[in-house]
Amino acid sequence: MNRLYLFFLLTLASVVSLTAQIKDPVKWTTEVEKISESEYNLVFKAAIEPHWHLYSQELPEGGALPTTFSFEGAGEGYELIGKTEESASITEYDKVFEMELSYFDEEATFTQKIKLKDASLATINAAIEFQACDDESCIFDSAELSFVVNENAVDEQSTEVAAKTATEKSDANEGQVATKDKKEKKKGLLTIFLIAFFSGFAALLTPCVFPMIPMTVSFFTKQSKTRAAGIKNAIIYGISIVVIYVLLGSLVTAVFGADSLNALSTNVWFNIIFFILLVVFAASFLGAFEIVLPNSWANKVDRQADRGGIIGILFMALALAIVSFSCTGPIVGTLLVEAASKGGAAPIIGMLGFSLALALPFMLFAMFPGWLNSLPKSGGWLNSVKVFLGFLELALAFKFLSNADLVLQLHWLEREVFIAIWIAVFGVLAMYLFGKISLPHDSPLQHISVGRLGLGLLVLSFTIYLIPGLWGAPLKLISGFPPPMHYSESPYGVGFTKTGGGGAAHAELPEGAHHGPQDIVAFLDYDKGMAYAKEVGKPVMIDFTGHACVNCRKMEERVWSEDQILNILNNDIVLISLYVDDKRPLPESEQYVSDVTGKNIKTIGNKWSDFQITKYKANAQPYYVLVDNDGNNLNDPVGYTPDVDDYEAWLKDGISNYKK
């Protein structure tokens, strides 16, 4: 998450400034469906913003918080019939929570059947508690809704009542959220484009495509009456390549829908099938066999290419796609699935990037034919590129098998096994690059080039880097590929316990403190933490977090664990962690109604959430605030900040301001 700036106006606590950072991704409405004179369906409808998930009522322990409903006065003037039913949800392996979860996208409907016992009852009040998450943050929120069931008191038409959410979102905030979503979407599409572009260059350096460059360019320049005509035809040829692959991306989007593969991509059977496909692709690249399209297709296209003109050039480009399929097919297949899993126009953008990388050499060499002399000659090195890609496909395949194993909880492919497989794959690849082993279709290797030697050393270094992972090293370079640390034979590393290396004893804790993430001394109560900070003369970092906040855990595991960050958190500040999803009830004497949101504050989590909204005008987690001993901000608060250097700079800036 980009840095969050707390105050839009320093001197005016207006509604706009109050709500500028309040996230409200789920909006609730209600309807009443009359079944008989005494029976009704109370219908809750949730409208969910793009990129956000609302979770089901039935979830396993240790993951997201389920959506829960409570009904005021149930059993007195009316009774509940059965449980609250919900619309169809998406059940799949959640990459964020690392477990199988059920959630809703875009919309959800919950229905509770009731029977009136008191015919004069006019309204029924209900409360909802729920969690919603996107890729960067989670919110823990509640809504209070009212249903009108007495038709004599109100119109018969369905009553739609907006939920009382954290605040009333202003038009300015809506624009801010929309702008943020657009920026995130553009960033994701740019990443897809760049990956696809470099994948296209990888395909370009295969024996199916590379030799076609001088042949095709020479054909256009020699067959054209003028050099200008040759350049024009080569450019049309390049554009035709782009058109063909972009149409392929458009077809995938049209057939599967903009977002359907997003749900499919984490389905257990999809992952198993794709694992098998990648192994087949890898075997093909390694020389076991070739994947080719029927010869009749190529022959028919070749005949159309003889027609000449723009149509003929288009069919020549199609012929290239068909003939080179044995090399480009596995890359395109992998790329399409990865792009489609992002949803929207990602497959189209992916194919645009891939095809541009393929087409550019044909156009550039047609414009400057003298450059053809600088191209390396075709030879065994092209097959080596294929083999290299084969090893990468094989390594990537096990990521998909790992996803399936995590969903099924078979524990066949735990972290150590996964890392051992990668060590074997990249170790053999290093031996291949050093010329110690050869594969089918390899040319005799008298010596290795400097470039191949350098690549071999890089792969060998990576292989050695993986080895400590067998004993619990975090391997942050490949974070997200192996199974998580807890899915392991030794979750905390060989010889380590949850409380630290070798279970070392801790120093005596201050009153009210405990050992938090990374064994950092942390307070769970704001007042106790502030009192201790004043006593020791240190600034405070308030950590608004949640037990079910995954990005909070990511920050703790990947950023707080870095030596420079850990040193600051241990020695230079006092950490106060406030869990906004803490369900423990407050003593009745401490319960109250929020002046800002109007909600009943009944739990410890409600209290800290209301504190965050009231004082810092934000409701998403993680959210970090550096304050002095009087509670004044030392700098602008930040949210999810995965860049260690940025987070360190933010910490040092606040500490420096404290010392002034």
XYZ file of C-alpha atoms in Angstrom:
660
model
C 0.000 0.000 0.000
C 1.202 3.473 -0.759
C 1.908 5.685 2.182
C -1.265 6.963 3.803
C -1.327 10.657 4.670
C -3.357 11.264 7.801
C -4.486 14.881 7.515
C -5.907 16.602 4.446
C -6.573 19.721 6.495
C -4.479 20.557 9.516
C -6.860 23.077 11.042
C -10.326 21.789 10.132
C -11.681 18.390 11.225
C -14.275 18.296 8.499
C -16.235 15.326 7.277
C -14.005 15.011 4.234
C -10.855 14.763 6.279
C -12.529 12.355 8.660
C -13.484 9.921 5.951
C -10.629 10.370 3.482
C -9.005 7.081 4.428
C -12.032 5.120 5.595
C -12.519 2.046 3.435
C -16.085 0.914 2.868
C -15.865 -1.939 0.344
C -19.130 -3.663 1.353
C -22.483 -1.880 1.246
C -25.531 -3.610 2.739
C -29.188 -3.289 1.832
C -32.224 -5.214 3.086
C -35.498 -6.541 1.754
C -38.491 -8.263 3.330
C -40.181 -11.115 1.454
C -43.628 -12.086 2.738
C -44.258 -15.833 2.709
C -47.538 -15.974 4.666
C -49.427 -13.900 7.226
C -46.855 -14.746 9.882
C -43.748 -15.883 8.003
C -41.176 -13.680 6.275
C -37.746 -13.898 4.714
C -35.308 -11.260 5.897
C -32.907 -10.709 3.001
C -29.456 -9.144 3.413
C -27.765 -8.028 0.184
C -24.084 -7.100 0.018
C -22.615 -5.061 -2.849
C -18.855 -5.673 -2.870
C -16.330 -3.357 -4.514
C -13.976 -4.789 -7.193
C -10.864 -6.593 -5.895
C -12.442 -7.127 -2.459
C -13.712 -10.388 -0.934
C -16.465 -10.829 1.662
C -16.134 -14.132 3.503
C -18.720 -16.839 4.043
C -20.367 -17.809 7.345
C -18.588 -21.172 7.396
C -14.794 -20.906 7.532
C -12.029 -23.024 9.073
C -10.191 -21.830 12.157
C -7.048 -19.766 11.692
C -8.121 -17.969 8.532
C -10.377 -15.052 7.726
C -13.216 -14.130 10.061
C -16.614 -15.474 8.986
C -19.626 -13.259 8.389
C -21.950 -13.508 11.389
C -25.558 -12.378 11.990
C -27.364 -11.602 15.229
C -31.042 -10.725 15.632
C -32.329 -8.459 18.374
C -35.270 -9.866 20.318
C -35.224 -13.258 18.600
C -37.465 -15.671 20.531
C -39.678 -12.922 21.936
C -41.839 -11.213 19.301
C -40.636 -13.587 16.592
C -38.586 -16.753 16.164
C -35.868 -17.752 13.720
C -36.639 -20.689 11.455
C -33.479 -22.550 10.517
C -30.143 -20.892 9.983
C -29.208 -17.946 7.802
C -28.851 -19.219 4.234
C -26.324 -17.696 1.830
C -25.980 -17.464 -1.940
C -23.433 -19.531 -3.815
C -19.894 -18.689 -2.782
C -16.509 -19.358 -4.344
C -14.591 -22.073 -2.505
C -10.943 -22.363 -3.383
C -7.426 -22.253 -2.048
C -6.713 -18.719 -0.914
C -3.110 -17.713 -1.676
C -3.238 -14.987 0.931
C -4.542 -17.034 3.877
C -2.869 -20.229 2.587
C -5.942 -22.389 3.154
C -9.217 -23.264 1.447
C -11.828 -20.548 2.046
C -15.286 -19.621 0.832
C -15.908 -16.025 -0.174
C -18.040 -13.753 -2.326
C -17.061 -11.443 -5.171
C -19.129 -8.469 -6.335
C -22.317 -9.453 -4.498
C -23.763 -11.793 -1.879
C -27.235 -12.553 -0.531
C -28.091 -13.925 2.910
C -31.630 -14.994 3.854
C -33.100 -15.670 7.283
C -36.618 -17.083 7.587
C -38.638 -15.872 10.595
C -42.097 -16.463 12.073
C -43.947 -13.675 13.907
C -45.304 -14.440 17.354
C -46.480 -10.866 17.994
C -48.666 -9.536 15.176
C -48.100 -5.947 16.326
C -44.310 -6.165 15.909
C -43.307 -3.448 13.425
C -39.558 -3.861 12.924
C -36.795 -6.395 13.439
C -33.252 -5.216 14.038
C -30.221 -7.256 13.042
C -26.460 -6.804 13.269
C -23.725 -8.133 10.993
C -20.043 -8.553 11.756
C -17.780 -9.257 8.796
C -14.283 -9.138 7.364
C -13.405 -7.984 3.857
C -9.960 -8.113 2.282
C -8.172 -7.049 -0.871
C -4.540 -7.650 -1.885
C -3.158 -5.017 0.483
C -5.419 -4.670 3.495
C -8.341 -6.030 5.465
C -11.177 -4.309 7.281
C -13.159 -5.694 10.211
C -16.538 -4.017 10.262
C -20.135 -4.325 11.369
C -23.500 -3.107 10.190
C -26.839 -2.572 11.954
C -29.896 -3.142 9.794
C -33.636 -2.791 10.248
C -36.482 -4.756 8.607
C -40.081 -3.505 8.541
C -42.475 -6.456 8.791
C -45.760 -4.732 9.787
C -47.503 -3.908 6.514
C -50.059 -1.759 8.291
C -47.338 0.587 9.455
C -45.420 0.963 6.201
C -45.883 0.625 2.449
C -45.922 -2.924 1.113
C -42.997 -2.322 -1.148
C -39.652 -3.754 -0.157
C -37.802 -1.553 2.296
C -34.218 -0.854 1.474
C -32.163 0.436 4.369
C -28.546 1.403 3.984
C -26.300 -0.109 6.642
C -24.654 2.104 9.229
C -21.051 1.680 8.177
C -17.920 3.174 9.743
C -18.666 6.627 8.235
C -20.624 8.240 5.405
C -18.329 8.158 2.427
C -17.908 11.527 0.752
C -17.741 12.073 -3.001
C -14.102 13.029 -2.588
C -13.327 9.687 -0.991
C -15.156 7.793 -3.739
C -12.971 9.524 -6.287
C -9.862 8.697 -4.270
C -10.768 5.007 -4.071
C -11.580 4.863 -7.779
C -8.261 6.505 -8.622
C -6.383 4.059 -6.400
C -8.105 1.060 -8.015
C -7.233 2.352 -11.472
C -3.591 2.826 -10.495
C -3.404 -0.693 -9.031
C -4.998 -2.156 -12.148
C -2.590 -0.298 -14.432
C 0.345 -1.482 -12.330
C -0.818 -5.119 -12.596
C -1.298 -4.900 -16.366
C 2.126 -3.305 -16.802
C 3.693 -6.207 -14.902
C 1.878 -8.701 -17.146
C 3.019 -6.811 -20.234
C 6.687 -6.779 -19.169
C 6.700 -10.478 -18.233
C 5.064 -11.320 -21.547
C 7.494 -9.110 -23.457
C 10.541 -10.865 -22.002
C 8.845 -14.227 -22.541
C 8.516 -13.271 -26.196
C 12.258 -12.601 -26.375
C 12.885 -16.002 -24.782
C 10.721 -17.616 -27.473
C 12.569 -15.606 -30.108
C 15.840 -17.316 -29.126
C 14.540 -20.824 -29.772
C 15.452 -22.970 -32.805
C 11.883 -22.731 -34.114
C 11.854 -18.937 -34.399
C 15.369 -17.489 -34.525
C 16.372 -18.938 -37.932
C 13.184 -17.462 -39.394
C 14.382 -13.870 -38.867
C 17.048 -13.644 -41.611
C 15.045 -15.932 -43.921
C 11.857 -13.894 -43.682
C 13.513 -10.474 -43.835
C 15.592 -11.549 -46.859
C 12.432 -12.800 -48.553
C 10.667 -9.468 -48.158
C 13.632 -7.355 -49.230
C 14.417 -9.519 -52.298
C 10.842 -10.072 -53.466
C 9.857 -6.429 -53.167
C 10.487 -4.098 -56.084
C 11.969 -1.385 -53.891
C 13.631 -1.296 -50.489
C 10.764 0.838 -49.213
C 8.267 -1.805 -50.312
C 10.308 -4.509 -48.545
C 10.321 -2.506 -45.329
C 6.578 -1.899 -45.647
C 5.851 -5.593 -46.159
C 8.058 -6.595 -43.209
C 6.264 -4.088 -40.994
C 2.896 -5.467 -42.121
C 4.267 -8.933 -41.338
C 5.226 -7.829 -37.832
C 1.850 -6.189 -37.260
C 0.178 -9.381 -38.453
C 2.069 -11.365 -35.808
C 0.799 -8.951 -33.152
C -2.772 -9.198 -34.468
C -2.736 -13.021 -34.396
C -1.548 -13.289 -30.794
C -3.752 -10.450 -29.544
C -6.746 -12.203 -31.139
C -5.709 -15.329 -29.237
C -5.698 -13.350 -25.979
C -9.078 -11.838 -26.859
C -10.459 -15.309 -27.561
C -9.367 -16.568 -24.138
C -10.995 -13.554 -22.479
C -14.217 -13.986 -24.479
C -14.511 -17.751 -23.953
C -13.648 -17.899 -20.268
C -14.900 -14.476 -19.215
C -12.914 -11.603 -17.779
C -12.541 -13.086 -14.310
C -13.559 -16.762 -14.396
C -9.998 -18.064 -14.595
C -9.215 -15.983 -11.540
C -11.309 -18.421 -9.529
C -10.144 -21.423 -11.566
C -6.453 -20.685 -11.085
C -6.467 -21.795 -7.453
C -8.794 -24.764 -7.936
C -7.142 -28.020 -6.883
C -7.921 -29.892 -10.101
C -6.799 -26.999 -12.258
C -3.467 -26.955 -10.440
C -2.993 -30.703 -10.885
C -3.872 -30.539 -14.594
C -1.592 -27.566 -15.155
C 1.215 -29.340 -13.289
C 0.897 -32.246 -15.734
C 0.814 -29.869 -18.718
C 3.956 -28.066 -17.588
C 5.772 -31.358 -17.073
C 4.782 -32.331 -20.643
C 5.964 -28.933 -21.933
C 9.235 -29.331 -20.034
C 9.791 -32.820 -21.446
C 9.215 -31.433 -24.932
C 11.745 -28.634 -24.408
C 14.255 -31.100 -22.972
C 14.072 -33.168 -26.172
C 11.844 -36.117 -25.280
C 9.426 -35.291 -28.129
C 8.054 -32.318 -30.051
C 4.608 -30.822 -29.688
C 3.482 -29.835 -33.188
C 0.232 -28.860 -34.779
C -1.072 -30.997 -37.685
C 0.951 -30.599 -40.904
C -2.262 -30.094 -42.839
C -2.781 -26.805 -41.002
C 0.612 -25.515 -42.072
C 0.080 -26.678 -45.675
C -3.269 -24.914 -45.949
C -1.866 -21.717 -44.500
C 1.162 -21.871 -46.828
C -1.152 -22.064 -49.843
C -3.030 -18.979 -48.649
C 0.283 -17.162 -48.143
C 0.977 -17.507 -51.881
C -1.919 -15.164 -52.658
C 0.304 -12.124 -52.044
C -0.727 -8.723 -50.795
C -1.711 -7.986 -47.228
C -3.799 -11.172 -46.960
C -0.838 -13.272 -48.079
C 1.447 -11.570 -45.535
C -1.117 -12.208 -42.786
C -1.137 -15.908 -43.637
C 2.675 -15.923 -43.642
C 2.545 -14.641 -40.060
C 0.009 -17.340 -39.204
C 2.334 -19.917 -40.762
C 5.133 -18.717 -38.467
C 2.846 -19.168 -35.446
C 1.951 -22.716 -36.517
C 5.449 -23.841 -37.513
C 7.027 -22.437 -34.345
C 4.338 -23.869 -32.075
C 6.610 -26.576 -30.658
C 8.738 -23.802 -29.124
C 6.225 -21.018 -28.537
C 3.241 -23.176 -27.526
C 4.463 -24.048 -24.008
C 5.475 -20.441 -23.352
C 2.212 -19.030 -24.702
C 0.183 -21.619 -22.769
C 1.914 -20.816 -19.485
C 1.657 -17.094 -20.101
C -2.041 -17.206 -21.025
C -3.050 -19.066 -17.880
C -1.001 -16.779 -15.651
C -2.418 -13.687 -17.376
C -5.980 -15.004 -17.360
C -5.750 -15.670 -13.621
C -5.419 -11.895 -13.184
C -8.756 -11.379 -14.901
C -9.947 -8.534 -17.108
C -7.862 -7.632 -20.156
C -4.693 -9.299 -18.841
C -4.674 -12.085 -21.515
C -4.921 -9.456 -24.266
C -2.166 -7.340 -22.704
C -0.048 -10.462 -22.222
C -0.332 -11.496 -25.850
C 0.380 -7.932 -26.939
C 3.660 -7.944 -25.031
C 4.616 -11.429 -26.237
C 3.870 -10.719 -29.886
C 5.652 -7.352 -29.860
C 8.853 -9.081 -28.771
C 8.441 -11.581 -31.629
C 7.558 -8.995 -34.232
C 10.102 -6.259 -33.479
C 13.170 -8.085 -34.867
C 11.436 -8.719 -38.202
C 10.529 -5.044 -38.556
C 13.870 -3.663 -37.349
C 16.023 -5.941 -39.487
C 13.859 -5.113 -42.513
C 14.556 -1.422 -41.934
C 18.257 -2.047 -41.389
C 19.137 -5.237 -43.322
C 22.838 -4.676 -42.667
C 22.195 -5.685 -39.062
C 21.535 -9.250 -40.232
C 25.296 -9.752 -40.487
C 25.613 -9.102 -36.752
C 23.219 -11.900 -35.822
C 24.898 -14.992 -34.350
C 24.690 -18.062 -36.553
C 22.115 -20.698 -35.810
C 23.545 -23.669 -34.012
C 23.529 -25.757 -30.874
C 23.121 -22.707 -28.661
C 19.511 -22.389 -29.801
C 18.726 -25.871 -28.485
C 20.456 -24.923 -25.243
C 17.960 -22.068 -24.884
C 15.129 -24.581 -25.318
C 16.613 -26.849 -22.673
C 17.066 -23.931 -20.287
C 13.391 -23.028 -20.708
C 12.504 -26.687 -20.136
C 14.181 -26.686 -16.733
C 12.341 -23.469 -15.810
C 9.011 -25.014 -16.864
C 9.784 -28.089 -14.744
C 10.579 -25.998 -11.657
C 7.459 -23.889 -12.134
C 5.310 -27.021 -12.480
C 5.910 -27.958 -8.858
C 4.459 -24.649 -7.694
C 1.095 -25.755 -9.099
C 1.406 -29.200 -7.542
C 2.257 -27.492 -4.249
C -0.946 -25.422 -4.466
C -3.012 -28.588 -4.867
C -1.199 -30.296 -1.986
C -1.858 -27.296 0.280
C -5.566 -27.345 -0.527
C -5.882 -31.082 0.082
C -3.590 -30.852 3.138
C -1.873 -34.083 2.095
C 1.536 -32.904 3.351
C 3.222 -34.770 0.489
C 4.962 -31.677 -0.826
C 5.967 -29.848 2.321
C 8.406 -26.957 2.239
C 11.542 -29.100 2.591
C 10.460 -31.475 -0.186
C 9.619 -28.597 -2.516
C 12.978 -26.918 -1.899
C 14.809 -30.245 -2.354
C 13.136 -30.671 -5.759
C 14.161 -27.162 -6.802
C 17.725 -27.802 -5.644
C 17.784 -30.938 -7.805
C 16.282 -29.180 -10.858
C 18.558 -26.134 -10.753
C 21.564 -28.242 -9.760
C 21.153 -30.396 -12.872
C 20.598 -27.239 -14.947
C 23.923 -25.873 -13.663
C 25.655 -29.143 -14.633
C 24.071 -28.882 -18.088
C 25.256 -25.313 -18.563
C 28.777 -26.354 -17.527
C 28.655 -29.081 -20.183
C 28.784 -31.989 -17.739
C 25.636 -33.586 -19.168
C 23.995 -33.438 -22.600
C 20.473 -34.059 -23.828
C 18.917 -35.185 -27.134
C 19.387 -32.728 -30.021
C 22.422 -31.140 -28.340
C 25.389 -30.469 -30.603
C 28.844 -31.705 -29.504
C 30.249 -29.153 -27.068
C 33.980 -28.558 -27.443
C 34.007 -25.626 -25.053
C 31.546 -23.341 -23.283
C 31.215 -19.648 -24.021
C 31.808 -16.934 -21.462
C 28.089 -16.120 -21.478
C 27.139 -19.736 -20.828
C 29.729 -19.951 -18.060
C 28.338 -16.811 -16.435
C 24.782 -18.147 -16.616
C 25.956 -21.462 -15.176
C 27.602 -19.696 -12.239
C 24.411 -17.713 -11.631
C 22.289 -20.890 -11.575
C 24.820 -22.654 -9.337
C 24.796 -19.708 -6.918
C 21.004 -19.832 -6.820
C 21.130 -23.573 -6.119
C 23.515 -23.046 -3.207
C 21.272 -20.238 -1.930
C 18.359 -22.712 -1.761
C 20.185 -25.248 0.417
C 19.803 -23.463 3.797
C 16.059 -23.484 3.156
C 16.102 -27.185 4.054
C 16.966 -26.097 7.605
C 14.491 -23.261 7.944
C 16.085 -20.300 6.142
C 13.320 -17.929 4.897
C 14.606 -17.755 1.262
C 13.069 -14.330 0.670
C 14.228 -14.253 -2.964
C 11.634 -16.896 -3.803
C 9.028 -15.872 -1.250
C 5.621 -17.040 -2.450
C 6.887 -20.027 -4.430
C 7.643 -22.661 -1.763
C 4.943 -23.684 0.718
C 4.770 -21.434 3.808
C 7.025 -22.028 6.798
C 4.258 -23.594 8.867
C 3.642 -26.210 6.144
C 6.860 -27.937 7.024
C 8.363 -30.805 8.957
C 10.157 -28.218 11.093
C 8.079 -25.004 10.962
C 10.603 -22.897 12.866
C 13.745 -24.411 11.419
C 15.886 -27.247 12.689
C 16.906 -26.541 16.286
C 14.529 -23.583 16.661
C 11.341 -23.114 18.636
C 8.562 -20.608 18.376
C 10.137 -18.414 21.023
C 13.508 -18.102 19.376
C 16.635 -19.926 18.329
C 17.111 -22.974 20.485
C 14.389 -21.766 22.806
C 16.592 -19.197 24.491
C 15.239 -17.646 27.656
C 13.760 -14.161 27.491
C 14.554 -11.173 29.620
C 11.946 -10.132 32.173
C 8.987 -8.429 30.526
C 7.576 -5.062 31.589
C 4.162 -5.220 33.229
C 1.427 -5.642 30.619
C 3.825 -6.643 27.827
C 4.307 -9.905 25.986
C 6.597 -11.294 23.312
C 5.004 -10.428 20.001
C 6.074 -11.145 16.399
C 9.808 -11.808 16.015
C 9.920 -11.920 19.855
C 9.588 -8.136 19.983
C 8.346 -6.869 23.337
C 4.858 -5.527 22.632
C 1.915 -4.123 24.585
C -1.695 -5.028 23.815
C -3.122 -2.104 25.786
C -2.671 1.478 24.613
C -2.556 3.115 28.053
C -0.057 0.629 29.495
C 2.184 0.916 26.463
C 2.128 4.714 26.505
C 2.913 4.786 30.243
C 5.903 2.480 29.730
C 7.178 4.541 26.769
C 7.059 7.704 28.870
C 8.910 5.914 31.645
C 11.772 4.787 29.376
C 11.742 7.888 27.168
C 11.105 6.243 23.800
C 8.689 6.980 20.934
C 5.772 4.640 20.325
C 4.748 2.707 17.231
C 1.041 1.916 17.291
C 0.407 -1.193 15.217
C -3.246 -1.458 14.211
C -3.470 -5.103 13.261
C -5.755 -8.140 13.297
C -5.461 -11.819 14.068
C -6.861 -12.590 10.607
C -4.917 -9.848 8.786
C -2.608 -11.608 6.344
C -0.710 -8.548 5.172
C -0.016 -7.800 8.827
C 1.626 -11.232 9.050
C 3.557 -10.563 5.838
C 4.961 -7.357 7.289
C 5.918 -9.143 10.503
C 7.546 -12.086 8.722
C 9.213 -10.377 5.769
C 9.918 -6.812 6.896
C 10.137 -6.866 10.683
C 12.479 -9.867 10.479
C 15.151 -7.852 8.665
C 18.065 -7.038 10.965
C 17.905 -3.266 10.521
C 14.155 -3.201 11.204
C 14.298 -5.710 14.051
C 17.029 -3.699 15.746
C 14.891 -0.550 15.663
C 11.753 -2.294 16.909
C 13.664 -3.972 19.734
C 15.716 -1.010 20.919
C 14.465 2.354 19.681
C 10.683 2.303 20.036
C 7.899 0.875 22.198
C 5.504 -1.318 20.214
C 1.770 -1.256 20.950
C -0.205 -3.798 18.915
C -3.951 -3.157 18.871
C -6.007 -6.032 17.422
C -9.179 -4.653 15.884
C -10.713 -8.133 15.532
C -10.289 -9.087 19.201
C -13.688 -10.588 20.092
C -13.237 -10.514 23.866
C -16.034 -8.456 25.431
C -15.337 -5.228 27.254
C -16.593 -4.921 30.824
C -20.114 -3.464 30.759
C -18.855 -0.329 32.474
C -16.470 0.294 29.546
C -18.952 -0.310 26.739
C -20.174 2.797 24.915
C -21.642 4.191 21.709
C -19.152 5.728 19.307
C -19.533 9.472 18.812
C -18.200 9.121 15.258
C -19.812 5.980 13.858
C -22.785 5.624 16.197
C -21.935 1.959 16.730
C -22.140 0.082 19.988
C -18.598 -0.599 21.185
C -18.833 -3.906 23.007
C -15.554 -5.750 22.389
C -11.863 -4.974 22.729
C -11.570 -5.105 18.935
C -14.469 -2.629 18.582
C -12.640 -0.288 20.945
C -9.373 -0.296 19.010
C -11.165 -0.055 15.654
C -13.145 2.954 16.877
C -9.921 4.461 18.241
C -8.267 4.098 14.821
C -11.256 5.631 13.023
C -11.770 8.468 15.495
C -8.170 9.547 16.010
C -6.464 8.532 12.755
C -9.371 8.545 10.298
C -8.516 5.136 8.854
C -10.014 1.676 9.247
C -7.760 -0.679 7.250
C -4.968 -2.840 8.576
C -2.023 -2.994 8.762
C -1.686 0.646 9.812
C 1.357 2.027 11.611
C 1.555 5.297 13.541
C 4.646 6.758 15.227
C 3.784 9.060 18.146
C 5.582 10.832 20.972
C 4.817 10.304 24.659
C 1.865 12.692 24.475
C 0.299 10.840 21.524
C 1.256 13.417 18.885
C 2.170 12.133 15.425
C 5.880 12.165 14.619
C 5.311 11.739 10.861
C 2.634 10.524 8.473
C 1.258 7.035 9.248
C 1.785 4.245 6.723
C -0.011 1.056 5.792
C 1.306 -2.052 4.068
C 4.920 -1.193 3.187
C 6.728 -4.307 1.882
C 9.825 -2.359 0.811
C 12.280 -2.720 3.709
C 14.227 0.430 2.840
C 11.065 2.549 2.703
C 9.868 1.163 6.025
C 13.270 1.748 7.638
C 13.344 5.334 6.343
C 9.864 5.911 7.781
C 10.905 4.559 11.192
C 14.099 6.617 11.290
C 12.257 9.758 10.235
C 9.818 9.435 13.134
C 12.551 8.616 15.657
C 14.585 11.593 14.445
C 11.579 13.893 14.922
C 11.112 12.514 18.439
C 14.674 13.448 19.380
C 14.381 17.032 18.144
